[in-house]
């Protein structure tokens, strides 16, 4: 079969580079790459792909591994290999390779995958430069014999898939192919051919999940598609099969293309998997991992992809993945059911972005590397070098020694309306919110994971601090899942969680104070409003919630809180934080320390609360008068197995400070309003009691709105068509519309209008300026139509794209 070459432009992008995929790695200025000249000078392109795969896994054979950080990585690999070697079952006629992983008469296919991945771990030690096991004869024989046993007993062309498809199509073949490629020089030719044939048997076409004989046979998407392509590509390279390499390459473009529906990356930076789950942090980061391998192996070969097929994905990295990393962790709102696992550190994403930089255009590569360098330099709760493979450790070590400047994410809010998520950054902190609508799920429970997720999408608020990075490590098994911070909930008890989709469409927001990129993306907003019309999980309690992001703090509003179960109170959880530092031991209420709050078991109902502060964490200022707040300090214990079947049974304990408002049972129109200011001191919070810097303009079932005169910001979420006065402006909005405005210069203002429900083809907002103002428009998005009548501006937006974006206009007077 003739192999069709992609464009010559694509070939020139990555060929002729002295150190493998040098294009875009900024080799002239940073001088580091995981690809050696030897890999680039392979005798043919099949060998080049194999050599690159080896170096993607363990780095070049002659790499300098003497750096202490890299030594730590090798030590971790060595310890794992020693344990695995000790677990190998010896002798012919065995029914397994490892003692705890049977391969005969099994119904659980995970034993096949685990066996394969164990062999891959051993093979990495066998091939790794600096490893005490490098090219060890005993280890090499154990790996080859293990691959033969695994093939003979299970992974062969005569076996039909059973249990989970993932084990046969992604997990097991990945381990098998890593091991086979790494020990390629001692792998018998027949076994090599048999393993490649087995992969072709289980994955005849990487564009599909499940075998053709299975009723579930369907198109694959996202990271699953790319992992399938990766497995087909490596298996084909093992046996010089150009036709199947072409098949793998042809499956890649659709998996990394931006989308406007279903699974994938959206223009606004959202990432959806499983149809409606925000999944940037797990399936999304897996997409970065798998794409980095596939693009690196194909780069510069006759099967390389056209830049037009790859560049939109590359440009999405900073929009989609960088914002959701907070030094040590990938943030919970975009991790789906994986919050029930113990592996949401940022190390995986760091390493994958570094690998993806191999072969990327120079400006993008340096930007990605700059962000990773910033994380590496500031992360204290994660040991990157103990968690990532050798090649990624080598890249990270060279990055830290390079002249690439470290970067930090810009302050301000970031809106992701396509997945109903928002985050905001300030100096040393980041707050993220998980909301849900009829379009998306606030949480995912699947496969026995994340079984107590009832309120994770009900406005759950997560505060990440650079100074206290361990907050969410072992947090989910120990936190009270009925009191997720930031939520308003009916406190009735539930069984195992399921579903997770929101009950209303009106979820989203508007943003102002930023800039427009060349492609029209609105970036780096300074201020924003966000809304969630909420229906409580498993009940009939409803509420209208809004958040307004003011730079140094967030206004949290709740209104029209109604219904609920007959015997359980409705609660708004102001805080539920694990005590991780000495500063955080006691509450300060109205500026004064509450000594008893430093004692375990403390419970109190405190009336007249105007402000409350956990030093080193955040302060809260009541905006609707003094409130009665419920407090408790308690130690909570739990294991990951309590929230996800099959996970660790090790018990973890955290002591929590929890504070909430009790709205009573079945409230009728209850409300709340408070300002949250991260890292504020008790004195600073108390000083804001009289001058919070923001006014709640309206907070009821029709409108939730605030005005911050000192920054010239007003923002309103209109549940119904209504009019509000915010500072000098009178703003009228259509139902289910979000409107924000900010003064950008003395006589200039930016206005944003958004259809947060994503149901309407057109929305309208009117802004009346003070009498005597002669206003004129100076800019309008192509989707915004502006008309002026005297001192009143009318903005009509074309929201037919149903993407929840903010439509911007600017005016002068």
Short mmCIF file of C-alpha atoms in Angstrom, two decimals, residues 183 235 264 522 574 732 757:
data_model
loop_
_atom_site.label_atom_id
_atom_site.label_comp_id
_atom_site.label_asym_id
_atom_site.label_seq_id
_atom_site.Cartn_x
_atom_site.Cartn_y
_atom_site.Cartn_z
CA UNK A 183 14.06 -4.19 25.39
CA UNK A 235 3.08 -1.59 17.49
CA UNK A 264 -13.18 17.97 23.46
CA UNK A 522 -11.11 37.69 25.43
CA UNK A 574 -19.33 29.78 54.47
CA UNK A 732 -31.86 47.20 32.51
CA UNK A 757 -28.57 30.26 29.86
#
